Amino acid sequence: MSEQLLAVLKQSFGYSSWRNGQQEIISAVLQGRDCFVLLPTGGGKSLCYQLPALQLPGVTLVVSPLMSLMKDQVDSLRANGIAAAYVNSSLSREAVLDVLNQLRYGELKLLYVAPERLLQPSFLERLQEVGVSLFAIDEAHCISQWGHDFRPDYMALSQLKQRFPGVPFIALTATADPATQQDILQQLGLSNPYIHRGSFDRPNIRYTVQEKFRPLEQLLAYLKQQENQSGIIYCSSRRKVDELTAQLQERGYKVAAYHAGHDSTERQRVQDAFKRDDINLIVATVAFGMGVDKPNIRFVVHFELPRTIEAYYQETGRAGRDGVAAEAVLLFDPADIGRMKRWLEAEENPGRAEVVWQRFLSMAAFAEAQTCRRLVLLNYFGEARQQACGNCDICLNPPQQFDGTELAQQALSCVYRVGQNFGLHHVIEVLRGGQTQKILDFGHDKVSTWGLGKALSHDYWLSIFRQLIHFGLLQQDISHHSVLRLLPAARPVLRGEQQLSLAVPRLQSVAKAPAKLANQNYDRQLFARLRALRKRIAERDDVPPFVVFSDATLIDMCQKLPTDNAGMLAVSGVGYTKLGRYGADFLTEINDYLAAELPAGGKLA
């Protein structure tokens, strides 16, 4: 049985080996067992129901929350020669009837639907007539009230167990803490399920947190390093999305905005352009991204602090789904914490507000951490690790410490001299000897601390003050316009009774360290040619480029340099169907490139 499944894996999907847990999950599904699968984004969840669908007699019904996810997955399945379709509101009445006829006559192996459509009585009756072999509940965390993306429509899926007794269920998610996992099992009523909890680790993603000083300049410096790679920039508001998009467009970037304020036609246009590599960048609110099956997103930037670690993990997980090196960059302003607290004060449900606040504090602690970022993430999700990852900003560039006692005394004393009644930036300007109208009006150019810190930049002092706030020496009073107040712990530092070690402020833009992954060793020139060929074929066939081949497959071609069909079949991601459709074009491109690169002796050096 295992050899037969491996043959199907290669023939239909182009892979020669299983990822962690896939074989065991697929075997359990084919034995008729319910399954709960927790695997990271890019960990191969979809294959856990797509391959069994080819082995089972009837149709596999996939519940998916977003139209974009359905279309992406169906396009990829069809490119592999697999009979798949979706039904949603984007289709015309005639197109829906065509899909339903395919379902009726047993011509489909996989059908994707949203929960709202699935639970319509007429649709359920139709499914009972044709028979369902397997229900796959994708993004299963949506069913849980503890999940970060709770959707009430998902809760009604529990009735499927009564309507379809004996039909196995597989629930899949990449983002669920222990409470959410337990809730998923209970809500769906899974019977003695096979449970696979994979690692939350995404070793190909480098996590970097940078303190926010001049965010636009910091972002532009980072984007200059990306060589037109695909990326997502997340902002917390529609206004900020539109503002930042305009600023990037003015500087010549191929970028578009995406948020719920745009109509569905515009959102679809932007998403399609991004998937087809017609634009490189999306600036978006969290309305964009869940389930977008674009594997070659090379970076995700958070322009503001996300509300939960679950949301951050899922959003950063959209980078590097193909397993190739990717980056997650977070620009962090500690003032986000005060803004979140004010927002929650308006929450009518105190219990819900407390849960949200505690989760937000965990996110803030991640951003402020001086230990390996990956360890913070993994331990939050209950995956005990102690070994630092070596692929985050803390591991690659540990914070330098210095004796900051004198600077702390100057800062704390200045807060005291201005009466503990002014905000962060005003106090810094006093320290730096500023002569703003406000300083002159209040006579702060006469206090003893005026000008003491003029040798240091505003941003340097900003970092020092933020550290004093983190250490509990200062407080920003959000109930009084975020003015700075001294806390009891400041007293021994001011008196010289206690020394204080601070981190040297990092004011430079995000620096790229050398890539860690072995799959980065390949011919960049050939890769560019294959990528251009892929784009031409994708435009010809009217599909996104990644449906033709992923970046990971193109990289494997550049490493293995196949020159015939047998060699091309040895490339990861090339099955028999794609070999027949695209193999000749790519082999011609590779052979032409090798011929041009051959030295006089006829062999590559």
Coordinates of C-alpha atoms in Angstrom, one line a residue:
M1 CA 0.0 0.0 0.0
S2 CA 2.8 2.4 0.9
E3 CA 4.6 1.8 -2.4
Q4 CA 1.3 2.4 -4.3
L5 CA 0.7 5.7 -2.5
L6 CA 4.2 6.8 -3.2
A7 CA 3.7 6.1 -6.9
V8 CA 0.5 8.3 -6.8
L9 CA 2.5 11.0 -5.0
K10 CA 5.1 11.1 -7.8
Q11 CA 2.7 10.6 -10.7
S12 CA 0.0 13.1 -9.7
F13 CA 2.0 15.6 -7.6
G14 CA 5.6 15.3 -8.7
Y15 CA 7.1 14.5 -5.3
S16 CA 9.3 11.5 -4.5
S17 CA 9.1 11.5 -0.7
W18 CA 6.7 12.3 2.1
R19 CA 6.9 15.3 4.4
N20 CA 6.7 14.8 8.1
G21 CA 3.5 13.0 9.1
Q22 CA 1.9 12.9 5.7
Q23 CA 2.1 9.2 5.1
E24 CA 0.6 8.3 8.5
I25 CA -2.2 10.9 8.1
I26 CA -3.1 9.6 4.6
S27 CA -3.1 6.0 5.8
A28 CA -5.5 6.9 8.7
V29 CA -7.8 8.7 6.3
L30 CA -7.9 5.7 3.9
Q31 CA -8.7 3.5 6.9
G32 CA -11.9 5.6 7.4
R33 CA -10.7 7.3 10.6
D34 CA -11.4 10.9 11.6
C35 CA -8.2 13.0 11.7
F36 CA -7.1 16.2 13.3
V37 CA -4.0 17.7 11.6
L38 CA -1.9 20.6 12.9
L39 CA 0.9 21.4 10.5
P40 CA 2.6 24.8 9.7
T41 CA 1.8 26.7 6.6
G42 CA 3.8 25.1 3.8
G43 CA 3.9 21.8 5.8
G44 CA 1.9 19.9 3.2
K45 CA -1.6 19.9 4.8
S46 CA -3.5 20.0 1.5
L47 CA -1.9 16.8 0.3
C48 CA -3.3 14.9 3.3
Y49 CA -6.8 15.1 1.8
Q50 CA -6.0 15.6 -1.9
L51 CA -4.1 12.3 -2.3
P52 CA -6.7 10.2 -0.5
A53 CA -9.4 11.8 -2.7
L54 CA -7.8 10.1 -5.7
Q55 CA -7.9 6.7 -3.9
L56 CA -11.5 7.0 -2.5
P57 CA -14.5 6.1 -4.7
G58 CA -16.7 9.2 -4.4
V59 CA -16.1 12.9 -4.1
T60 CA -14.1 14.6 -1.3
L61 CA -15.8 17.7 -0.1
V62 CA -13.4 20.5 1.0
V63 CA -14.7 23.2 3.3
S64 CA -12.8 26.4 2.7
P65 CA -13.4 29.9 4.1
L66 CA -12.2 32.0 1.1
M67 CA -12.9 32.1 -2.6
S68 CA -9.2 32.9 -3.4
L69 CA -8.1 29.7 -1.7
M70 CA -10.5 27.6 -3.6
K71 CA -9.5 28.9 -7.0
D72 CA -5.8 28.7 -6.2
Q73 CA -6.0 25.1 -5.1
V74 CA -8.3 24.0 -7.9
D75 CA -6.1 25.7 -10.5
S76 CA -3.1 23.7 -9.1
L77 CA -5.0 20.4 -9.0
R78 CA -6.2 20.8 -12.6
A79 CA -2.6 21.6 -13.7
N80 CA -1.7 18.2 -12.2
G81 CA -4.5 16.5 -14.2
I82 CA -6.8 16.1 -11.2
A83 CA -10.6 16.6 -11.6
A84 CA -11.4 19.4 -9.2
A85 CA -13.9 22.3 -9.0
Y86 CA -15.3 24.9 -6.7
V87 CA -18.7 26.4 -6.1
N88 CA -19.0 30.0 -4.8
S89 CA -20.5 33.3 -5.5
S90 CA -17.9 34.3 -8.0
L91 CA -19.3 31.8 -10.5
S92 CA -22.2 32.4 -12.9
R93 CA -25.4 30.4 -12.5
E94 CA -24.5 28.4 -15.6
A95 CA -21.0 27.7 -14.3
V96 CA -22.5 26.5 -10.9
L97 CA -24.9 24.2 -12.8
D98 CA -22.0 22.8 -14.8
V99 CA -20.1 21.9 -11.6
L100 CA -23.2 20.4 -10.1
N101 CA -23.7 18.2 -13.2
Q102 CA -20.1 17.0 -12.9
L103 CA -20.8 16.2 -9.3
R104 CA -24.0 14.3 -10.2
Y105 CA -22.2 12.1 -12.9
G106 CA -19.2 11.3 -10.7
E107 CA -16.7 13.3 -12.7
L108 CA -15.2 15.2 -9.7
K109 CA -12.7 13.9 -7.2
L110 CA -12.5 17.1 -5.1
L111 CA -15.2 19.9 -4.7
Y112 CA -14.4 23.1 -2.7
V113 CA -17.2 25.0 -1.0
A114 CA -17.7 27.6 1.7
P115 CA -19.6 26.6 4.8
E116 CA -22.5 28.9 3.9
R117 CA -23.1 27.1 0.6
L118 CA -22.5 23.6 2.0
L119 CA -25.1 24.0 4.7
Q120 CA -27.9 25.0 2.4
P121 CA -30.6 22.2 2.7
S122 CA -30.8 21.8 -1.1
F123 CA -27.0 21.4 -1.4
L124 CA -26.9 18.9 1.5
E125 CA -29.6 16.8 -0.2
R126 CA -27.7 16.8 -3.4
L127 CA -24.6 15.5 -1.6
Q128 CA -26.5 12.8 0.1
E129 CA -27.8 11.6 -3.3
V130 CA -24.3 11.4 -4.9
G131 CA -22.4 10.3 -1.8
V132 CA -19.4 11.8 -0.1
S133 CA -16.2 9.8 0.7
L134 CA -14.5 12.4 2.9
F135 CA -15.1 15.8 4.4
A136 CA -12.0 18.0 4.7
I137 CA -12.4 21.0 7.0
D138 CA -9.6 23.4 6.1
E139 CA -8.6 26.4 8.3
A140 CA -10.4 24.5 11.1
H141 CA -9.4 27.1 13.8
C142 CA -12.3 29.2 12.3
I143 CA -14.7 26.9 14.2
S144 CA -13.4 27.8 17.6
Q145 CA -14.4 30.8 19.7
W146 CA -10.8 30.7 21.0
G147 CA -9.3 30.8 17.6
H148 CA -7.9 34.1 16.3
D149 CA -10.1 34.1 13.2
F150 CA -13.4 32.7 14.6
R151 CA -16.2 32.5 12.0
P152 CA -19.7 31.7 13.3
D153 CA -20.7 29.9 10.0
Y154 CA -18.1 27.2 10.8
M155 CA -19.9 26.3 14.1
A156 CA -22.8 24.9 12.1
L157 CA -20.5 22.3 10.5
S158 CA -21.1 20.1 13.6
Q159 CA -24.4 19.0 12.1
L160 CA -22.6 17.2 9.2
K161 CA -21.7 14.3 11.5
Q162 CA -25.4 13.6 12.0
R163 CA -26.3 14.0 8.3
F164 CA -23.4 11.9 7.0
P165 CA -22.8 9.1 9.6
G166 CA -19.8 6.9 8.7
V167 CA -18.1 9.5 6.5
P168 CA -14.7 10.3 7.8
F169 CA -13.6 13.9 8.6
I170 CA -10.2 15.5 8.5
A171 CA -9.8 18.9 10.2
L172 CA -6.7 20.8 9.3
T173 CA -5.1 24.0 10.7
A174 CA -1.7 25.7 10.9
T175 CA -2.6 28.0 13.8
A176 CA -4.1 26.7 17.0
D177 CA -3.0 26.9 20.6
P178 CA -3.9 24.0 23.0
A179 CA -7.3 25.5 23.9
T180 CA -8.3 26.0 20.3
Q181 CA -7.2 22.5 19.4
Q182 CA -9.4 21.0 22.0
D183 CA -12.3 23.2 21.0
I184 CA -12.0 22.1 17.3
L185 CA -12.2 18.4 18.4
Q186 CA -15.3 19.0 20.5
Q187 CA -17.1 21.3 18.0
L188 CA -16.7 18.9 15.1
G189 CA -17.5 15.8 17.2
L190 CA -14.6 13.9 15.8
S191 CA -14.8 10.2 16.7
N192 CA -11.6 8.7 18.2
P193 CA -9.5 10.8 15.8
Y194 CA -6.0 10.2 14.6
I195 CA -4.2 13.3 15.8
H196 CA -1.0 14.6 14.3
R197 CA 0.5 17.7 15.8
G198 CA 3.5 18.7 13.7
S199 CA 6.1 21.3 14.6
F200 CA 5.2 24.9 14.4
D201 CA 8.7 25.6 13.3
R202 CA 9.3 27.2 9.9
P203 CA 13.1 27.0 9.8
N204 CA 13.2 28.7 6.3
I205 CA 11.7 32.0 7.8
R206 CA 14.1 34.4 9.4
Y207 CA 12.4 36.5 12.1
T208 CA 13.5 40.1 12.5
V209 CA 12.2 42.8 14.8
Q210 CA 13.3 46.4 14.3
E211 CA 12.5 49.3 16.6
K212 CA 10.4 51.8 14.7
F213 CA 12.1 55.2 14.3
R214 CA 11.5 56.5 10.8
P215 CA 9.3 53.7 9.5
L216 CA 9.0 54.8 5.8
E217 CA 12.8 55.2 5.5
Q218 CA 13.3 51.9 7.3
L219 CA 10.9 50.1 4.9
L220 CA 12.4 51.6 1.8
A221 CA 15.9 50.6 2.9
Y222 CA 14.6 47.0 3.3
L223 CA 12.8 46.9 0.0
K224 CA 15.9 48.0 -1.8
Q225 CA 17.5 44.7 -0.8
Q226 CA 14.6 42.5 -2.1
E227 CA 15.4 42.5 -5.9
N228 CA 11.7 42.7 -7.0
Q229 CA 10.7 39.7 -4.9
S230 CA 7.1 39.2 -3.9
G231 CA 6.1 40.5 -0.5
I232 CA 3.2 41.6 1.7
I233 CA 3.3 44.6 4.0
Y234 CA 0.6 44.6 6.7
C235 CA -0.8 47.7 8.3
S236 CA -3.4 48.1 11.0
S237 CA -5.8 50.5 9.3
R238 CA -7.2 51.2 5.8
R239 CA -5.9 54.8 6.0
K240 CA -2.4 53.6 6.6
V241 CA -2.7 51.1 3.8
D242 CA -3.7 53.7 1.2
E243 CA -1.1 56.2 2.5
L244 CA 1.8 53.8 2.3
T245 CA 0.7 52.4 -1.1
A246 CA 0.8 55.9 -2.5
Q247 CA 4.2 56.6 -1.1
L248 CA 5.6 53.4 -2.6
Q249 CA 4.0 54.0 -5.9
E250 CA 5.6 57.4 -6.0
R251 CA 9.0 55.7 -5.7
G252 CA 8.4 53.4 -8.6
Y253 CA 7.4 50.2 -6.8
K254 CA 4.9 47.8 -8.5
V255 CA 2.5 47.8 -5.5
A256 CA -1.3 47.8 -4.9
A257 CA -3.5 48.3 -1.8
Y258 CA -5.9 45.7 -0.4
H259 CA -8.5 46.2 2.3
A260 CA -12.2 45.7 3.0
G261 CA -13.0 49.3 2.0
H262 CA -12.5 48.3 -1.7
D263 CA -15.2 46.6 -3.6
S264 CA -14.9 42.9 -4.3
T265 CA -14.0 43.5 -8.0
E266 CA -11.0 45.7 -7.0
R267 CA -9.9 43.3 -4.3
Q268 CA -10.0 40.4 -6.9
R269 CA -8.1 42.4 -9.5
V270 CA -5.3 43.2 -7.0
Q271 CA -5.1 39.6 -5.7
D272 CA -5.0 38.2 -9.3
A273 CA -2.2 40.7 -10.3
F274 CA -0.2 39.7 -7.2
K275 CA -0.6 36.0 -7.9
R276 CA 0.4 36.4 -11.5
D277 CA 3.5 38.4 -10.5
D278 CA 2.3 41.5 -12.4
I279 CA 2.8 43.4 -9.1
N280 CA 5.4 42.5 -6.5
L281 CA 4.0 44.1 -3.4
I282 CA 0.7 44.1 -1.6
V283 CA 0.0 46.6 1.2
A284 CA -2.9 45.3 3.1
T285 CA -4.9 45.0 6.3
V286 CA -5.4 41.6 7.8
A287 CA -8.3 41.3 5.4
F288 CA -5.8 39.9 2.9
G289 CA -4.0 36.6 2.9
M290 CA -5.7 33.7 4.7
G291 CA -5.4 30.7 2.4
V292 CA -3.8 32.6 -0.5
D293 CA -1.8 29.8 -2.0
K294 CA 1.0 31.8 -3.5
P295 CA 4.2 29.8 -2.6
N296 CA 6.8 32.3 -3.7
I297 CA 6.2 35.2 -1.3
R298 CA 9.7 35.9 -0.1
F299 CA 8.9 38.4 2.7
V300 CA 6.2 39.7 5.0
V301 CA 6.6 43.0 6.7
H302 CA 4.4 44.1 9.7
F303 CA 4.3 47.9 9.7
E304 CA 2.6 47.8 13.1
L305 CA 2.3 45.3 15.9
P306 CA -0.2 42.5 15.3
R307 CA -2.8 41.9 18.0
T308 CA -1.9 38.2 18.7
I309 CA 0.9 35.8 18.2
E310 CA -1.5 33.5 16.4
A311 CA -2.2 36.3 13.9
Y312 CA 1.4 37.1 13.5
Y313 CA 2.4 33.5 13.1
Q314 CA -0.3 32.9 10.4
E315 CA 0.5 36.2 8.5
T316 CA 4.3 35.6 8.6
G317 CA 3.6 32.0 7.5
R318 CA 2.5 33.3 4.1
A319 CA 6.1 33.8 3.3
G320 CA 8.2 30.9 2.0
R321 CA 5.4 28.3 1.6
D322 CA 7.7 26.6 -1.0
G323 CA 10.3 26.0 1.7
V324 CA 12.8 28.5 0.1
A325 CA 14.4 31.0 2.4
A326 CA 12.0 33.9 3.4
E327 CA 11.9 36.7 5.9
A328 CA 9.4 38.2 8.4
V329 CA 10.2 41.7 9.5
L330 CA 8.3 43.5 12.3
L331 CA 8.6 47.3 12.9
F332 CA 7.8 47.8 16.5
D333 CA 6.7 50.9 18.4
P334 CA 6.1 50.4 22.1
A335 CA 3.4 53.1 21.9
D336 CA 1.3 50.4 20.1
I337 CA 0.7 48.9 23.6
G338 CA -0.9 52.0 24.9
R339 CA -3.1 52.4 21.8
M340 CA -4.3 48.8 22.1
K341 CA -5.2 49.3 25.8
R342 CA -7.3 52.4 25.0
W343 CA -9.1 50.5 22.2
L344 CA -9.9 47.7 24.6
E345 CA -11.4 50.1 27.1
A346 CA -14.3 50.5 24.7
E347 CA -14.9 46.7 24.6
E348 CA -18.4 45.9 26.1
N349 CA -17.5 42.3 27.1
P350 CA -14.9 42.5 29.9
G351 CA -14.1 38.8 29.7
R352 CA -13.4 39.0 26.0
A353 CA -11.4 42.2 26.6
E354 CA -9.2 40.4 29.2
V355 CA -8.5 37.5 26.8
V356 CA -7.6 39.9 24.0
W357 CA -5.4 42.0 26.2
Q358 CA -3.4 39.0 27.5
R359 CA -2.9 37.7 24.0
F360 CA -1.7 41.1 22.9
L361 CA 0.7 41.3 25.8
S362 CA 2.2 38.0 24.6
M363 CA 2.7 39.6 21.2
A364 CA 4.3 42.7 22.8
A365 CA 6.6 40.4 24.8
F366 CA 7.7 38.7 21.6
A367 CA 8.6 42.1 20.1
E368 CA 10.5 43.2 23.2
A369 CA 12.3 39.9 23.7
Q370 CA 16.1 39.7 23.9
T371 CA 16.1 36.0 23.4
C372 CA 15.8 33.9 20.2
R373 CA 12.5 34.9 18.5
R374 CA 11.8 31.3 17.3
L375 CA 12.0 30.0 20.9
V376 CA 9.5 32.6 22.0
L377 CA 7.1 31.6 19.2
L378 CA 7.5 27.8 19.7
N379 CA 7.2 27.9 23.4
Y380 CA 4.0 30.0 23.2
F381 CA 2.4 27.3 21.1
G382 CA 3.5 24.6 23.7
E383 CA 6.4 23.3 21.6
A384 CA 9.1 23.1 24.2
R385 CA 12.5 24.2 22.8
Q386 CA 15.7 25.5 24.4
Q387 CA 18.1 25.5 21.5
A388 CA 18.4 28.9 19.8
C389 CA 17.6 28.8 16.1
G390 CA 20.5 30.8 14.6
N391 CA 18.2 32.3 12.0
C392 CA 16.6 35.4 13.7
D393 CA 17.9 38.9 14.4
I394 CA 18.7 38.0 18.0
C395 CA 20.7 35.0 17.1
L396 CA 22.5 36.5 14.1
N397 CA 23.2 39.9 15.8
P398 CA 22.9 39.6 19.6
P399 CA 22.2 43.0 21.3
Q400 CA 25.3 44.7 22.6
Q401 CA 25.1 45.9 26.2
F402 CA 26.7 49.0 27.8
D403 CA 26.6 50.7 31.2
G404 CA 23.7 53.1 30.7
T405 CA 23.5 54.4 34.2
E406 CA 24.6 57.9 33.3
L407 CA 22.3 58.3 30.4
A408 CA 19.4 56.8 32.4
Q409 CA 20.1 59.4 35.2
Q410 CA 20.0 62.2 32.6
A411 CA 16.7 60.9 31.1
L412 CA 15.0 60.3 34.4
S413 CA 16.2 63.6 35.8
C414 CA 14.8 65.5 32.8
V415 CA 11.4 63.9 33.3
Y416 CA 11.5 65.1 36.9
R417 CA 12.7 68.6 36.0
V418 CA 9.8 69.2 33.5
G419 CA 7.3 68.2 36.2
Q420 CA 6.4 64.7 35.0
N421 CA 3.8 66.4 32.8
F422 CA 5.1 66.0 29.3
G423 CA 5.4 63.4 26.6
L424 CA 8.4 61.4 25.3
H425 CA 9.4 63.6 22.3
H426 CA 9.2 66.9 24.3
V427 CA 11.4 65.5 27.0
I428 CA 13.9 64.3 24.4
E429 CA 14.0 67.8 22.8
V430 CA 14.7 69.4 26.2
L431 CA 17.6 67.0 26.7
R432 CA 19.0 67.7 23.2
G433 CA 18.8 71.5 23.8
G434 CA 15.9 72.2 21.5
Q435 CA 14.4 75.7 21.2
T436 CA 10.9 74.9 20.1
Q437 CA 8.2 77.3 20.9
K438 CA 6.8 74.8 23.4
I439 CA 10.1 74.6 25.2
L440 CA 10.5 78.4 25.4
D441 CA 6.9 78.9 26.5
F442 CA 7.3 76.6 29.5
G443 CA 10.8 77.8 30.3
H444 CA 12.3 74.4 29.8
D445 CA 15.4 75.9 28.3
K446 CA 16.2 77.0 31.8
V447 CA 16.1 73.6 33.5
S448 CA 19.4 72.0 34.5
T449 CA 19.0 69.1 32.1
W450 CA 18.4 71.2 29.0
G451 CA 21.0 70.3 26.4
L452 CA 22.7 67.6 28.5
G453 CA 22.1 65.0 25.7
K454 CA 22.7 67.1 22.6
A455 CA 25.6 64.9 21.4
L456 CA 23.1 62.0 20.8
S457 CA 20.4 61.9 18.1
H458 CA 16.7 62.0 18.8
D459 CA 16.3 58.4 17.7
Y460 CA 19.1 57.2 20.1
W461 CA 17.4 58.9 23.0
L462 CA 14.1 57.4 21.9
S463 CA 15.5 53.9 22.2
I464 CA 17.0 54.8 25.7
F465 CA 13.6 56.0 27.0
R466 CA 11.8 53.0 25.6
Q467 CA 14.2 50.7 27.5
L468 CA 13.6 52.6 30.7
I469 CA 9.9 52.1 30.2
H470 CA 10.5 48.3 29.5
F471 CA 12.6 48.1 32.7
G472 CA 9.7 49.7 34.7
L473 CA 11.6 52.9 35.6
L474 CA 9.2 55.1 33.6
Q475 CA 5.6 54.9 32.7
Q476 CA 3.6 56.5 29.8
D477 CA 0.4 57.5 31.5
I478 CA -2.1 56.8 28.7
S479 CA -5.0 58.3 30.8
H480 CA -3.2 61.7 30.6
H481 CA -1.9 62.1 27.0
S482 CA 0.9 59.5 27.5
V483 CA 3.0 61.9 29.7
L484 CA 6.1 60.3 31.3
R485 CA 5.9 59.5 35.0
L486 CA 8.7 58.3 37.3
L487 CA 8.1 54.9 38.9
P488 CA 9.5 53.8 42.3
A489 CA 12.2 51.7 40.6
A490 CA 13.8 54.9 39.2
R491 CA 14.8 56.2 42.6
P492 CA 17.9 54.0 43.2
V493 CA 19.1 54.7 39.7
L494 CA 18.8 58.4 40.1
R495 CA 20.6 58.3 43.4
G496 CA 23.4 56.3 41.9
E497 CA 22.7 53.3 44.2
Q498 CA 22.0 50.9 41.2
Q499 CA 23.8 50.5 37.9
L500 CA 21.8 49.9 34.8
S501 CA 22.8 47.9 31.7
L502 CA 21.1 48.9 28.5
A503 CA 21.2 47.7 24.9
V504 CA 23.1 49.8 22.4
P505 CA 20.3 51.3 20.2
R506 CA 20.0 49.8 16.7
L507 CA 19.2 52.7 14.4
Q508 CA 20.3 51.2 11.1
S509 CA 17.9 49.5 8.6
V510 CA 17.3 45.8 8.7
A511 CA 20.5 44.1 7.6
K512 CA 20.4 40.9 5.6
A513 CA 22.6 38.1 6.9
P514 CA 23.9 35.4 4.6
A515 CA 21.2 32.9 3.7
K516 CA 21.3 29.7 5.8
L517 CA 19.5 27.2 3.5
A518 CA 21.4 24.8 1.2
N519 CA 18.8 25.4 -1.5
Q520 CA 20.2 28.9 -2.0
N521 CA 23.2 27.5 -3.9
Y522 CA 22.0 27.6 -7.5
D523 CA 22.6 29.4 -10.7
R524 CA 20.8 32.8 -10.4
Q525 CA 21.1 33.5 -14.1
L526 CA 19.4 30.3 -15.2
F527 CA 16.8 30.8 -12.5
A528 CA 15.9 34.2 -13.9
R529 CA 15.5 32.6 -17.4
L530 CA 13.3 29.8 -16.1
R531 CA 11.3 32.3 -14.1
A532 CA 10.7 34.4 -17.3
L533 CA 9.7 31.3 -19.2
R534 CA 7.3 30.3 -16.4
K535 CA 5.7 33.8 -16.7
R536 CA 5.2 33.5 -20.4
I537 CA 3.6 30.0 -20.1
A538 CA 1.4 31.2 -17.2
E539 CA 0.1 34.1 -19.4
R540 CA -0.5 31.8 -22.3
D541 CA -2.5 29.3 -20.1
D542 CA -4.2 32.1 -18.1
V543 CA -3.0 30.7 -14.7
P544 CA -0.7 32.1 -11.9
P545 CA 3.0 31.3 -12.5
F546 CA 3.2 29.1 -9.4
V547 CA 0.6 26.8 -10.9
V548 CA 3.1 26.0 -13.6
F549 CA 6.0 25.3 -11.2
S550 CA 7.0 26.7 -7.8
D551 CA 10.2 28.6 -7.1
A552 CA 11.4 25.5 -5.2
T553 CA 10.9 23.4 -8.4
L554 CA 12.8 26.0 -10.5
I555 CA 15.6 26.0 -8.0
D556 CA 15.8 22.2 -8.1
M557 CA 16.0 22.4 -11.9
C558 CA 18.9 24.9 -11.5
Q559 CA 20.7 22.5 -9.2
K560 CA 20.0 19.2 -11.0
L561 CA 20.2 20.6 -14.6
P562 CA 18.1 18.0 -16.3
T563 CA 18.6 17.6 -20.0
D564 CA 16.0 14.9 -20.8
N565 CA 12.6 13.6 -19.6
A566 CA 14.1 11.2 -17.1
G567 CA 16.2 13.9 -15.6
M568 CA 13.2 16.3 -15.5
L569 CA 11.1 13.7 -13.6
A570 CA 13.8 13.6 -11.0
V571 CA 13.1 17.2 -10.2
S572 CA 10.9 17.8 -7.1
G573 CA 7.4 19.0 -8.2
V574 CA 7.5 17.5 -11.7
G575 CA 5.0 14.7 -12.2
Y576 CA 3.9 13.0 -15.4
T577 CA 1.2 15.5 -16.2
K578 CA 3.4 18.6 -15.8
L579 CA 6.2 16.8 -17.7
G580 CA 3.8 16.4 -20.6
R581 CA 2.5 20.0 -20.5
Y582 CA 5.7 21.9 -19.7
G583 CA 8.7 19.6 -19.8
A584 CA 9.7 20.3 -23.4
D585 CA 9.8 24.1 -22.9
F586 CA 11.9 23.9 -19.8
L587 CA 14.2 21.3 -21.2
T588 CA 14.8 23.5 -24.2
E589 CA 15.6 26.5 -22.1
I590 CA 18.0 24.6 -19.9
N591 CA 19.8 22.9 -22.8
D592 CA 20.1 26.3 -24.7
Y593 CA 21.5 27.8 -21.5
L594 CA 24.0 25.0 -21.0
A595 CA 25.1 25.1 -24.6
A596 CA 25.8 28.8 -24.4
E597 CA 27.7 28.4 -21.1
L598 CA 29.8 25.4 -22.3
P599 CA 33.5 26.1 -22.6
A600 CA 35.4 25.1 -25.7
G601 CA 36.2 21.6 -24.2
G602 CA 32.4 20.8 -24.2
K603 CA 31.9 20.2 -20.5
L604 CA 30.9 22.5 -17.7
A605 CA 33.8 23.4 -15.3

